[in-house]
Rosetta silent file (secondary structure, phi, psi, omega in degrees, C-alpha in Angstrom):
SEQUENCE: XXXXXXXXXXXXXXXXXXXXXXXXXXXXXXXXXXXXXXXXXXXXXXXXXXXXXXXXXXXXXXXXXXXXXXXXXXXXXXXXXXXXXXXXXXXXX
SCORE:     score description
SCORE:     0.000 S_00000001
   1 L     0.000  148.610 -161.708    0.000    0.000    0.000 S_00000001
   2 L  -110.517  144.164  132.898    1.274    3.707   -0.945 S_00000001
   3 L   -55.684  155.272  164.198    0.881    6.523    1.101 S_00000001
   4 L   -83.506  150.985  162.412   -0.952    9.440   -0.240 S_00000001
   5 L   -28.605  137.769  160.718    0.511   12.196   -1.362 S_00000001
   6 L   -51.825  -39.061 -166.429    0.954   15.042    0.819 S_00000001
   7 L  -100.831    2.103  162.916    0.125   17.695   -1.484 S_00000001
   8 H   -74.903  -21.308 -171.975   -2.781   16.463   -2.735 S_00000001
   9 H   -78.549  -25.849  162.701   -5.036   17.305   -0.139 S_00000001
  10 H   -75.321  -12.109  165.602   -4.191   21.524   -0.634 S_00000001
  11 H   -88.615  -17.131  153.424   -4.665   21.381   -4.163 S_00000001
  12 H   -77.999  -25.985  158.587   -7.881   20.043   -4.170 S_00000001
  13 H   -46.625  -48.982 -169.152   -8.516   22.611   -0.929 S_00000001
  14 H   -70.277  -40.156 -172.660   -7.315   25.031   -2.993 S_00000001
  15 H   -73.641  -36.741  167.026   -9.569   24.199   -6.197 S_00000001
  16 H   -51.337  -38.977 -159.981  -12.605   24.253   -3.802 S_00000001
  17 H   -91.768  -46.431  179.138  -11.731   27.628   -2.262 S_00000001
  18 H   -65.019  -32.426  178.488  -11.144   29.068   -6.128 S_00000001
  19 H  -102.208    2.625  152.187  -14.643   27.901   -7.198 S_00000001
  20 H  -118.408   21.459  140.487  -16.437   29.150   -4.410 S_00000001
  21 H   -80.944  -16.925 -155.276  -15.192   32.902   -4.856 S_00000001
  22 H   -80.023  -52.587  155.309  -15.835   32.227   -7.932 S_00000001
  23 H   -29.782  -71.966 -165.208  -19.700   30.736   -6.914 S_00000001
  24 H   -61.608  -55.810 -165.484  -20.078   33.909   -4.415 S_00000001
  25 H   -72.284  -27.803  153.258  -19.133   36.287   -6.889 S_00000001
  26 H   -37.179  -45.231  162.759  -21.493   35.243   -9.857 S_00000001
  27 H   -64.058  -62.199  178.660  -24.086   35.070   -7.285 S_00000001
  28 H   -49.992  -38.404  159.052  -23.979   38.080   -6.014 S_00000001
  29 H   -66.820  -68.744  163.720  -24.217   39.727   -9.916 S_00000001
  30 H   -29.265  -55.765 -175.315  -27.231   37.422  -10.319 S_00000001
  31 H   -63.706  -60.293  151.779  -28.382   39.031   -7.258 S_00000001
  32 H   -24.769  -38.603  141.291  -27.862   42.496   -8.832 S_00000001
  33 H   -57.080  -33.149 -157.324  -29.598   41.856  -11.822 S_00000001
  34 H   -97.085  -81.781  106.370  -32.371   40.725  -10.062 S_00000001
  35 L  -154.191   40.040  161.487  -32.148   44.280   -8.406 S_00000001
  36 L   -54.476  146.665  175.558  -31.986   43.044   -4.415 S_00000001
  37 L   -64.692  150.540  173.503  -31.479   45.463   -1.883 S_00000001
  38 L    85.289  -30.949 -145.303  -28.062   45.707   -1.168 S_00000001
  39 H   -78.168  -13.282 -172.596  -26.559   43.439   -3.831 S_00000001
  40 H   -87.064  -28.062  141.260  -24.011   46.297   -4.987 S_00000001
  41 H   -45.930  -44.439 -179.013  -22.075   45.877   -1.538 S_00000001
  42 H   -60.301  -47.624  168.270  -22.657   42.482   -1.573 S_00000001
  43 H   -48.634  -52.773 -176.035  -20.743   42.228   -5.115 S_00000001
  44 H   -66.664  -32.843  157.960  -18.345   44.318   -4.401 S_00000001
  45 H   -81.937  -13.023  164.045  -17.167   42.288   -1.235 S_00000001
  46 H   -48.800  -63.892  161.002  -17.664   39.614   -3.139 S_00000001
  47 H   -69.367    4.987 -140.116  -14.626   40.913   -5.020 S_00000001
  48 H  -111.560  -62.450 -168.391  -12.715   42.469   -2.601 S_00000001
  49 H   -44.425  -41.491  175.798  -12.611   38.482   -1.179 S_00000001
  50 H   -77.840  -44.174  165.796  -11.641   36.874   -4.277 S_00000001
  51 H   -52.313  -53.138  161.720   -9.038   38.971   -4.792 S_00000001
  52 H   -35.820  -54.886 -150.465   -7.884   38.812   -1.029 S_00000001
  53 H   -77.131  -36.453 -157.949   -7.916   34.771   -1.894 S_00000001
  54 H   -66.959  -43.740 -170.926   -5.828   35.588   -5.556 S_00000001
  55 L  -120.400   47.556  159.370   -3.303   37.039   -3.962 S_00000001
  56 L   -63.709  -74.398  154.693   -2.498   35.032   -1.409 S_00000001
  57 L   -64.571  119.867 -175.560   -0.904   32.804   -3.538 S_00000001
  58 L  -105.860   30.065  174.090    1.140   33.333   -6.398 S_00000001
  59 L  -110.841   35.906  123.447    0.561   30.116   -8.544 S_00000001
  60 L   -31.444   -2.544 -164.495   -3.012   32.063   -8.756 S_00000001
  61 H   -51.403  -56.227 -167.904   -2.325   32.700  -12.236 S_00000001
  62 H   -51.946  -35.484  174.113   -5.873   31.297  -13.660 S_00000001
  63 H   -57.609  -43.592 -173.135   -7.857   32.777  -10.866 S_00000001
  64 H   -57.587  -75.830  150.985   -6.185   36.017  -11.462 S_00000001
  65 H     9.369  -86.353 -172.686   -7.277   35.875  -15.298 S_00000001
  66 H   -44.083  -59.973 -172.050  -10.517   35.378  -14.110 S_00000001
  67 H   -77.585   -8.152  171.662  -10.831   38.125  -11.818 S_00000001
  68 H   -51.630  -60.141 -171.608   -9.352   40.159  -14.297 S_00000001
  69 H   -68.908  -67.462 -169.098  -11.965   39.442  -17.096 S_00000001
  70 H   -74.606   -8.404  161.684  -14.946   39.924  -14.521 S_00000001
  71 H   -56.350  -43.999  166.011  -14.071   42.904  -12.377 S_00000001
  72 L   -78.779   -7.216  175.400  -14.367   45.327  -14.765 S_00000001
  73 L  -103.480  -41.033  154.036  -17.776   44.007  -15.795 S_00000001
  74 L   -34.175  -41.074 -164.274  -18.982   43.882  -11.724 S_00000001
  75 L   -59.956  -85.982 -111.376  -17.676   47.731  -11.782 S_00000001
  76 L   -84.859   -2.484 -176.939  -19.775   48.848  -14.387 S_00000001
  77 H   -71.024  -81.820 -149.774  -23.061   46.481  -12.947 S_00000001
  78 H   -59.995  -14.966  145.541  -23.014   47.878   -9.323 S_00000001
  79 H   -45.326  -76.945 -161.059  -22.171   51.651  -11.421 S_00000001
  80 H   -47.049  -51.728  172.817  -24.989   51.218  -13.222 S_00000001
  81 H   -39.007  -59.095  177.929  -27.006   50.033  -10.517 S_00000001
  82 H   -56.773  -60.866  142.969  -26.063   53.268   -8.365 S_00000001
  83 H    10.848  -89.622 -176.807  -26.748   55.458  -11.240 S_00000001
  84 H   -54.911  -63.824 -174.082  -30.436   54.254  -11.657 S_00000001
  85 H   -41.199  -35.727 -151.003  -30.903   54.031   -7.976 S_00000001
  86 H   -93.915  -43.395 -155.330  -29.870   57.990   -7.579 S_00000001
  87 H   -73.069  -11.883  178.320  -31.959   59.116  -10.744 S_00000001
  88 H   -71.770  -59.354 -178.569  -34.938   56.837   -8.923 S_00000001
  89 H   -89.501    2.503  134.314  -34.836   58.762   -6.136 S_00000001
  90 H   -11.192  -65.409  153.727  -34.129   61.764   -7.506 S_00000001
  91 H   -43.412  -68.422  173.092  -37.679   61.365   -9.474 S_00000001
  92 H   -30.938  -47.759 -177.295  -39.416   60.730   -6.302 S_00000001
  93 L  -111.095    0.000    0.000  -38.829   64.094   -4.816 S_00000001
């Protein structure tokens, strides 16, 4: 019988931990579309976290990518979202 590896058990830790920042932040834009109270903090910490986890590590490269591509598309949601929100109330009074 073989021992297992050592290093298997943090790279599968690791793949787990990358797909649920990945999970939260995708949610949280779902939630934002759907126009929940709140959801433009919630996104935005969303990212703040995945990035915290990206650069923990620096053999992060794919994750980084990732947060790369979708960061700039979260900005411009949770912009827009504020936007609308101020011209909403804005209208109101």
């Amino acid at each position: 019988m073989t021992s297992p590896r050592r290093d298997a058990a943090p790279a599968s830790s690791h793949g787990r931990r990358s797909e649920q920042f990945k999970d939260e932040v995708y949610r949280q834009m779902f939630r934002l579309e759907a126009n929940r109270p709140g959801a433009e903090m919630d996104l935005a910490l969303a990212l703040l976290r995945a990035w915290q986890v990206v650069d923990t590590k620096p053999e992060n490269g794919e994750e980084r990518q990732w947060l790369r591509k979708v960061a700039p598309i979260c900005m411009e949601m949770i912009e827009e979202s504020l936007r609308q929100s101020d011209t909403a109330s804005h209208s109101i009074q």
